[in-house]
Short mmCIF file of C-alpha atoms in Angstrom, two decimals:
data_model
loop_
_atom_site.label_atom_id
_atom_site.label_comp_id
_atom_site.label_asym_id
_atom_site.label_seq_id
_atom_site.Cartn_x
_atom_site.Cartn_y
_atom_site.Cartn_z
CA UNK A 209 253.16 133.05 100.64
CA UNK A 210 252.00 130.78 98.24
CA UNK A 211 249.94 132.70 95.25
CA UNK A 212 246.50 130.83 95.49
CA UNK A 213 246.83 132.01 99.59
CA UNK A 214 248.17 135.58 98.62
CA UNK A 215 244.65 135.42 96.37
CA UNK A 216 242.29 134.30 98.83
CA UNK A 217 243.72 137.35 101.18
CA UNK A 218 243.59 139.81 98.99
CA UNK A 219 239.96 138.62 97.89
CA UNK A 220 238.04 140.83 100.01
CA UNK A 221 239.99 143.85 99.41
CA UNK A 222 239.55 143.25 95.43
CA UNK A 223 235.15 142.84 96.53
CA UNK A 224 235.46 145.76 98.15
CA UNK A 225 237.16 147.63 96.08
CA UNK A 226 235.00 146.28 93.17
CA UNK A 227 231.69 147.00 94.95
CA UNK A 228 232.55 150.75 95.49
CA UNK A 229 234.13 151.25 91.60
CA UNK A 230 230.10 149.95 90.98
CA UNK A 231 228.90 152.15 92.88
CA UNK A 232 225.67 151.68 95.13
CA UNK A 233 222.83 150.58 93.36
CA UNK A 234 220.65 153.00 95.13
CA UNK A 235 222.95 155.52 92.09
CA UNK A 236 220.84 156.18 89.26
CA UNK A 237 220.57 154.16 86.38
CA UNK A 238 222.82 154.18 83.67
CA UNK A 239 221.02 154.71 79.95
CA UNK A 240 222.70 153.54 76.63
CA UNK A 241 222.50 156.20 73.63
CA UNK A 242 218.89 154.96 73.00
CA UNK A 243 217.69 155.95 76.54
CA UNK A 244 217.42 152.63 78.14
CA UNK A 245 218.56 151.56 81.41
CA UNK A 246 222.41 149.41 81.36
CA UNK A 247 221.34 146.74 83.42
CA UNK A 248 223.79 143.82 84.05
CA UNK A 249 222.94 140.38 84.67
CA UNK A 250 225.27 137.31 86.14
CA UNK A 251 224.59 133.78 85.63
CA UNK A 252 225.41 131.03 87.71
CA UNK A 253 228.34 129.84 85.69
CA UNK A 254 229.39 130.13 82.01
CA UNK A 255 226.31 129.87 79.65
CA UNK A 256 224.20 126.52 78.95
CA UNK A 257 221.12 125.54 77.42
CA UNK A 258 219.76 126.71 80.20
CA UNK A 259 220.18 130.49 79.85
CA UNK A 260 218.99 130.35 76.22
CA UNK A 261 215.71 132.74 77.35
CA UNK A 262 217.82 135.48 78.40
CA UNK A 263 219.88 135.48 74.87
CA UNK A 264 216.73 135.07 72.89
CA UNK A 265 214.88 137.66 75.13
CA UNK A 266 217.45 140.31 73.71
CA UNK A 267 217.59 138.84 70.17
CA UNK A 268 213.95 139.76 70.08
CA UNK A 269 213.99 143.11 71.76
CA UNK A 270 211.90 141.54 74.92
CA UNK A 271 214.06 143.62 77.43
CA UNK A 272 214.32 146.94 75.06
CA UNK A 273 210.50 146.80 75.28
CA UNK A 274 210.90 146.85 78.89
CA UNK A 275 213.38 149.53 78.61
CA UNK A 276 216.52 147.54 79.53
CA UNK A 277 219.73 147.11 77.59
CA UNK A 278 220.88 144.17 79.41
CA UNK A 279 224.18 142.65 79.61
CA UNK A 280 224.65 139.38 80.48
CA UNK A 281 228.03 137.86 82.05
CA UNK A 282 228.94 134.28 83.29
CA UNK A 283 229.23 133.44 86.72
CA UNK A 284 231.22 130.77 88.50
CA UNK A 285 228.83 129.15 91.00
CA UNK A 286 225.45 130.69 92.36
CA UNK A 287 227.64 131.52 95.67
CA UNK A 288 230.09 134.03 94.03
CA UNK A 289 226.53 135.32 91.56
CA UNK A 290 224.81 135.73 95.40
CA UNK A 291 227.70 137.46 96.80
CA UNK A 292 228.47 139.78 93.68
CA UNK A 293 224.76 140.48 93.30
CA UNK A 294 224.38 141.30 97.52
CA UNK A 295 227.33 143.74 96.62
CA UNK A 296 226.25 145.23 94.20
CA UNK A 297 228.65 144.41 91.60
CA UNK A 298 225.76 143.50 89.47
CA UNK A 299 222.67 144.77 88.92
CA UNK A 300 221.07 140.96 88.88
CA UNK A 301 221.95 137.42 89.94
CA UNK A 302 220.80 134.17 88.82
CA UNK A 303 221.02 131.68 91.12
CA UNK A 304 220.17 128.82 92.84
CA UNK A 305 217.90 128.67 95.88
CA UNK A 306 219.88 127.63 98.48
CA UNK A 307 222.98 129.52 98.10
CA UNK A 308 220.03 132.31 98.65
CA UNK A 309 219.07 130.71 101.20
CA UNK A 310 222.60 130.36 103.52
CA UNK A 311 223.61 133.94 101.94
CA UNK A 312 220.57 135.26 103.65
CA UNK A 313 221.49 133.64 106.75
CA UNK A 314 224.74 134.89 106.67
CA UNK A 315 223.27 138.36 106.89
CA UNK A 316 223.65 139.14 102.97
CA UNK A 317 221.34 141.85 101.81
CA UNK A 318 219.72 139.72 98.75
CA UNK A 319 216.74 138.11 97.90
CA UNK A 320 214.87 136.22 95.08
CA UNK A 321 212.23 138.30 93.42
CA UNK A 322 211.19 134.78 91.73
CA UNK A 323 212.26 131.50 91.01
CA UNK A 324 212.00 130.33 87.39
CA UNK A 325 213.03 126.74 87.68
CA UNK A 326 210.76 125.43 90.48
CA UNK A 327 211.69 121.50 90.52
CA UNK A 328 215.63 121.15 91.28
CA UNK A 329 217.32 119.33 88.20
CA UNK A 330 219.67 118.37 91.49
CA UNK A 331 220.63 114.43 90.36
CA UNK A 332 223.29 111.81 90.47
CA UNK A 333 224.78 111.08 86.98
CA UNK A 334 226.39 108.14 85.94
CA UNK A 335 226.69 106.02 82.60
CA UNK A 336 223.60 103.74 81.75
CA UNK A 337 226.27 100.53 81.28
CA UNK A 338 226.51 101.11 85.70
CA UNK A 339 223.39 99.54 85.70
CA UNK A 340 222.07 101.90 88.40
CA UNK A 341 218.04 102.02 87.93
CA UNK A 342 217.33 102.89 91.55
CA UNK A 343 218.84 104.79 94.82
CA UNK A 344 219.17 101.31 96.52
CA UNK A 345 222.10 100.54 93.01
CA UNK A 346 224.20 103.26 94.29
CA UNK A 347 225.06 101.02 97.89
CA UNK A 348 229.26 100.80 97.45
CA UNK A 349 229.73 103.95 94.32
CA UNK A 350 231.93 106.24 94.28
CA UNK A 351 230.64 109.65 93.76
CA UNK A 352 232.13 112.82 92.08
CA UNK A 353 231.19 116.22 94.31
CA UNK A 354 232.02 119.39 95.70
CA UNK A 355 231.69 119.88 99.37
CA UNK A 356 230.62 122.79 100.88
CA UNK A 357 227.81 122.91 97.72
CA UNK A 358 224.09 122.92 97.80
CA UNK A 359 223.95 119.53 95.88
CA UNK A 360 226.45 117.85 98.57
CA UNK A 361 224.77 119.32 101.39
CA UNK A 362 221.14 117.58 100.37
CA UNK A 363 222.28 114.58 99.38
CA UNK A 364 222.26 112.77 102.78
CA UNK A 365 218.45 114.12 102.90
CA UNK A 366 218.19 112.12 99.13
CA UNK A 367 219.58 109.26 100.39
CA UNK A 368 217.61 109.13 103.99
CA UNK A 369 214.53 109.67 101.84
CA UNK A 370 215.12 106.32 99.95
CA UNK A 371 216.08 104.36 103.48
CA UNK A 372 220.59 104.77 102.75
CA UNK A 373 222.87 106.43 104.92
CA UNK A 374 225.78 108.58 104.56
CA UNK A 375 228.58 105.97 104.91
CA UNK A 376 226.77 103.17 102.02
CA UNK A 377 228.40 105.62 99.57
CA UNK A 378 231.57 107.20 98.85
CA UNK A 379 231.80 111.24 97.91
CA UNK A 380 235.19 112.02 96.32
CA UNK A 381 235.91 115.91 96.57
CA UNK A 382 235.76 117.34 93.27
CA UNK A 383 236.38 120.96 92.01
CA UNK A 384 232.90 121.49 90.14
CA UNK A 385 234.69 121.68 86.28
CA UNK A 386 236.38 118.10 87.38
CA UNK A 387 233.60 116.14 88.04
CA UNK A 388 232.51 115.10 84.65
CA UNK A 389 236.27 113.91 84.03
CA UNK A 390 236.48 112.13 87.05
CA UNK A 391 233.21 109.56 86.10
CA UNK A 392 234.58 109.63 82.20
CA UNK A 393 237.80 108.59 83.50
CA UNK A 394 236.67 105.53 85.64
CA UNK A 395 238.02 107.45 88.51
CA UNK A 396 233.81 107.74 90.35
CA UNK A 397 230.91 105.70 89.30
CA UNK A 398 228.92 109.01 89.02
CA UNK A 399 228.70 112.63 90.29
CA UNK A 400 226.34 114.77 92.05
CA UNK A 401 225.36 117.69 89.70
CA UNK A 402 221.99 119.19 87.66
CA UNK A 403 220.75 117.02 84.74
CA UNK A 404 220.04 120.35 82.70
CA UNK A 405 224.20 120.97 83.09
CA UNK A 406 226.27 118.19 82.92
CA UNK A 407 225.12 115.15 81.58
CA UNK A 408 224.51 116.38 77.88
CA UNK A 409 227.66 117.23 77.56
CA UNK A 410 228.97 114.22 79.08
CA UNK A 411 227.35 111.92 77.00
CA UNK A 412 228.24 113.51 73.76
CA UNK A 413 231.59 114.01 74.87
CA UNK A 414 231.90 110.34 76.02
CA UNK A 415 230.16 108.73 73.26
CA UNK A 416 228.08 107.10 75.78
CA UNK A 417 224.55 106.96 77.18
CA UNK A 418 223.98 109.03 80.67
CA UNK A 419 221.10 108.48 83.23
CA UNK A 420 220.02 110.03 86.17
CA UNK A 421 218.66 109.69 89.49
CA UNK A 422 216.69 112.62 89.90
CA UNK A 423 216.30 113.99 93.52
CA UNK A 424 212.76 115.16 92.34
CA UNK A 425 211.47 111.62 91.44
CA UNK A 426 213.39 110.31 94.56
CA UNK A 427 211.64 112.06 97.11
CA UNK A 428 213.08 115.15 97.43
CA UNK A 429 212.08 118.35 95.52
CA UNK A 430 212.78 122.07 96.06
CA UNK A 431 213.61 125.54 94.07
CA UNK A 432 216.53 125.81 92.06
CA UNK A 433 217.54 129.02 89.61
CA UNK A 434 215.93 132.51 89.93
CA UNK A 435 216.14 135.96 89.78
CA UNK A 436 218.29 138.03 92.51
CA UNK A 437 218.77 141.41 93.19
CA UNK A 438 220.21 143.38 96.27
CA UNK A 439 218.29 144.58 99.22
CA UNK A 440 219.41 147.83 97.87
CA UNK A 441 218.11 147.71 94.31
CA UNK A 442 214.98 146.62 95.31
CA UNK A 443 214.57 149.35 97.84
CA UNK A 444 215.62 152.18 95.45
CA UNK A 445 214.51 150.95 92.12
CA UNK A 446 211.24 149.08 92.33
CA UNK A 447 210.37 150.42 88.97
CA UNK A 448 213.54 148.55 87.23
CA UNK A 449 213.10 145.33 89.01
CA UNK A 450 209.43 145.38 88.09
CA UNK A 451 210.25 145.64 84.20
CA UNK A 452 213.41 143.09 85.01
CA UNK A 453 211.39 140.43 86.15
CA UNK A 454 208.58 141.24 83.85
CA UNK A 455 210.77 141.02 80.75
CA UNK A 456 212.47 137.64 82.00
CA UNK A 457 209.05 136.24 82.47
CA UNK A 458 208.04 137.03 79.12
CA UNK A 459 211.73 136.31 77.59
CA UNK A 460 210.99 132.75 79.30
CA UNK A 461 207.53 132.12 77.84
CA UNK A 462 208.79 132.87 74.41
CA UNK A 463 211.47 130.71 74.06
CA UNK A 464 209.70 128.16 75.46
CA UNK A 465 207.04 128.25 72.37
CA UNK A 466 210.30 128.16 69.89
CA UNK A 467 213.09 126.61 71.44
CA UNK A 468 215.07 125.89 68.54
CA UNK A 469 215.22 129.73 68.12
CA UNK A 470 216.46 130.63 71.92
CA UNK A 471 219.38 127.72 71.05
CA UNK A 472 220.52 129.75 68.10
CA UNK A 473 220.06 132.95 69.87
CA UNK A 474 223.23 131.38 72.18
CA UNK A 475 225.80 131.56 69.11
CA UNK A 476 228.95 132.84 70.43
CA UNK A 477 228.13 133.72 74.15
CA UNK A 478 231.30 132.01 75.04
CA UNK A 479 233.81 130.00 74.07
CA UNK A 480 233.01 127.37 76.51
CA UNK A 481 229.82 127.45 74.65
CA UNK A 482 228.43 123.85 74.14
CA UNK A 483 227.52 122.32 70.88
CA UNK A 484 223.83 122.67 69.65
CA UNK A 485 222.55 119.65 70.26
CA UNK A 486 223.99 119.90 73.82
CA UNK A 487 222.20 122.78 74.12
CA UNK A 488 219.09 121.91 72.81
CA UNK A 489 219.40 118.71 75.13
CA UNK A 490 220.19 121.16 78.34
CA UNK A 491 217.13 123.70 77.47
CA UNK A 492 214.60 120.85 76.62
CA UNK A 493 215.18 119.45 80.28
CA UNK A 494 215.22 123.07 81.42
CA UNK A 495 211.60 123.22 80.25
CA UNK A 496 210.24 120.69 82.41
CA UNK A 497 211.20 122.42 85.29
CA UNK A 498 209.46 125.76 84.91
CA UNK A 499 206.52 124.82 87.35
CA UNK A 500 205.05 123.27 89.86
CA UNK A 501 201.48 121.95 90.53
CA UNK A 502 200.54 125.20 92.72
CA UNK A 503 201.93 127.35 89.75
CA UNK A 504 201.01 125.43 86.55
CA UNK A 505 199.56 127.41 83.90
CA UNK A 506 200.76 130.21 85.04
CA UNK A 507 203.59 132.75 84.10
CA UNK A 508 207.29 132.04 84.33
CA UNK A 509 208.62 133.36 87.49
CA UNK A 510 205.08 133.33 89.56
CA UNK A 511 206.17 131.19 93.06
CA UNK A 512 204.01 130.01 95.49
CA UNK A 513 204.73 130.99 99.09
CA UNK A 514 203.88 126.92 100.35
CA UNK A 515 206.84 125.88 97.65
CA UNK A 516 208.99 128.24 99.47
CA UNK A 517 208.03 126.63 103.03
CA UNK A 518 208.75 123.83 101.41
CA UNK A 519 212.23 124.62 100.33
CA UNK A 520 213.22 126.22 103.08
CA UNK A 521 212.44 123.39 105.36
CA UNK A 522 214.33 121.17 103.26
CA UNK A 523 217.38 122.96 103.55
CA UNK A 524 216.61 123.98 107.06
CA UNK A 525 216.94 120.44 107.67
CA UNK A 526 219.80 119.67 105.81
CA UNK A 527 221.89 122.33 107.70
CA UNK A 528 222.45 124.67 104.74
CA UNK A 529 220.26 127.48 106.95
CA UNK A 530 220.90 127.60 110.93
CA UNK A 531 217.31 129.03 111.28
CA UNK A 532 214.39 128.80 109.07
CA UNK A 533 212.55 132.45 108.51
CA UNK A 534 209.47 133.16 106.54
CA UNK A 535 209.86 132.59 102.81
CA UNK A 536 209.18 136.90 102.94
CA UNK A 537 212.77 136.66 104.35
CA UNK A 538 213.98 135.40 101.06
CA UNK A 539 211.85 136.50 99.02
CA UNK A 540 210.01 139.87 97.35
CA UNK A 541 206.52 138.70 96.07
CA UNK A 542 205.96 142.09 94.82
CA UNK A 543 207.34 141.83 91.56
CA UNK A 544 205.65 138.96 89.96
CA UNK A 545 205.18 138.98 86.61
CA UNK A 546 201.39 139.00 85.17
CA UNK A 547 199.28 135.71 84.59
#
């Protein structure tokens, strides 16, 4: 047996096992020396500009005033964070929507208990010399993606909302961390990924300018990135999710009155870490996606329930969810954060 297949057998052995050295979640809390409550948190894949508010929300002590000593670890994909988060291998996910979404319909015990980013940065990338300005310009590309993801999944709904069809384009399967080589290369004419994520770090990479068809100014919008926890965790300790979520909503408001300082705040998180300006460039973006006209002025993290119908209908639609359930389904609106 080949060693990627022995892998992929032994996978759910090494979950399971890994789920039960965690313990349930419904186990109290851990507490640091200082008395607060170990909480771990997994991002959707290795850090960018857009997790700057949860390094700057424990440079400044936001989530030790909530009594949390949080941890925070990369991810590889919002499907593995869903999974890892439904069991309970860590105390928080952050996501995007519609891997919650088909988790939940696969009978995962997860949900959101709010969405920060509430307009997808979902968009196809390509360099400005393409001379792509519209939807109708991408009629005969080539296009770097990953099937099976959110982002391929929607993007026959992107292109019947701007009157294309499957077959005017080409999608060339691409592992996620290969996309941006395959357009620098010549090898696509663009790829399929979020404009807070890639396309910074293309262009400085490249030398070149990047530019974007965003699904949200093309007709289709829905949530991205939020806050997960277990079915479990929210059941047994209401009380920690409640000063999670709180503290993330407040981590969130205050970097986005001093950006500059949530960018430094990222120094050393990884060693895949981006440059500075890339990450300035990824959290600026990030900031325009905090709301949406039902929730403007409001607190990071508030959602409306008709964005959620609206979301869920999308991906309903697109096949990512068999049957479309109340947005309660996916989604605790107990713990929203204040204002």
């Amino acid at each position: 047996m080949k060693l990627r297949n022995l892998a992929a057998a032994l996978m759910p052995a090494f979950l399971l096992l890994a789920a039960t050295a965690c313990g349930s979640s419904s186990d109290e809390q851990a507490k640091n020396a200082q008395g607060l409550d170990k909480v771990t948190l997994t991002l959707n894949w290795y850090p960018y500009g857009e997790h700057a508010p949860f390094y700057f929300g424990k440079k400044q002590d936001i989530f030790a005033k909530h009594g949390i000593d949080l941890t925070i670890q990369a991810g590889q994909g919002s499907q593995k964070t869903v999974q890892a988060t439904a069991a309970g291998q860590t105390d928080f996910g952050w996501a995007d929507t519609p891997a919650l979404l088909s988790a939940v319909g696969q009978g995962m015990d997860v949900k959101s208990v709010g969405v920060f980013l509430q307009t997808t940065p979902s968009s196809v990338q390509f360099f400005s010399d393409k001379n792509i300005s519209s939807p109708a310009d991408l009629k005969g590309k080539t296009i770097a993606s990953t099937a099976g993801d959110a982002l391929s999944k929607t993007f026959p709904a992107f292109l019947k909302a701007n009157g294309l069809a499957p077959t005017d384009v080409t999608l060339q399967n691409t592992d996620p961390a290969g996309k941006m080589a395959a357009v620098m290369s010549g090898k696509t004419d663009a790829l399929l990924g979020f404009a807070t994520d890639q396309g910074p770090t293309m262009q400085e990479k490249a030398g070149k300018q990047v530019s974007y068809l965003k699904f949200a100014e093309h007709g289709l919008t829905f949530y991205s990135n939020g806050l997960l926890a277990s079915t479990d965790t929210i059941k047994n300790k209401q009380d920690l999710v409640k000063r999670m979520v709180a503290a993330t909503s407040e981590a969130w408001s205050a970097a986005e009155k001093d950006p500059a300082g949530a960018v430094t705040a990222m120094q050393g998180a990884s060693q895949q870490l981006p440059s500075e300006k890339v990450l300035t460039d990824q959290f600026n973006a990030t900031l325009q996606l905090l709301h949406t006209d039902a929730t403007k002025g409001q607190a990071p993290g508030i959602n409306d329930e008709s964005d959620w119908q609206k979301t869920i209908t999308v991906f309903a639609d697109a096949g990512v969810i068999g049957k479309a359930e109340s947005p309660s389904a996916y989604w605790d609106a107990s713990f929203a954060p204040k204002g």
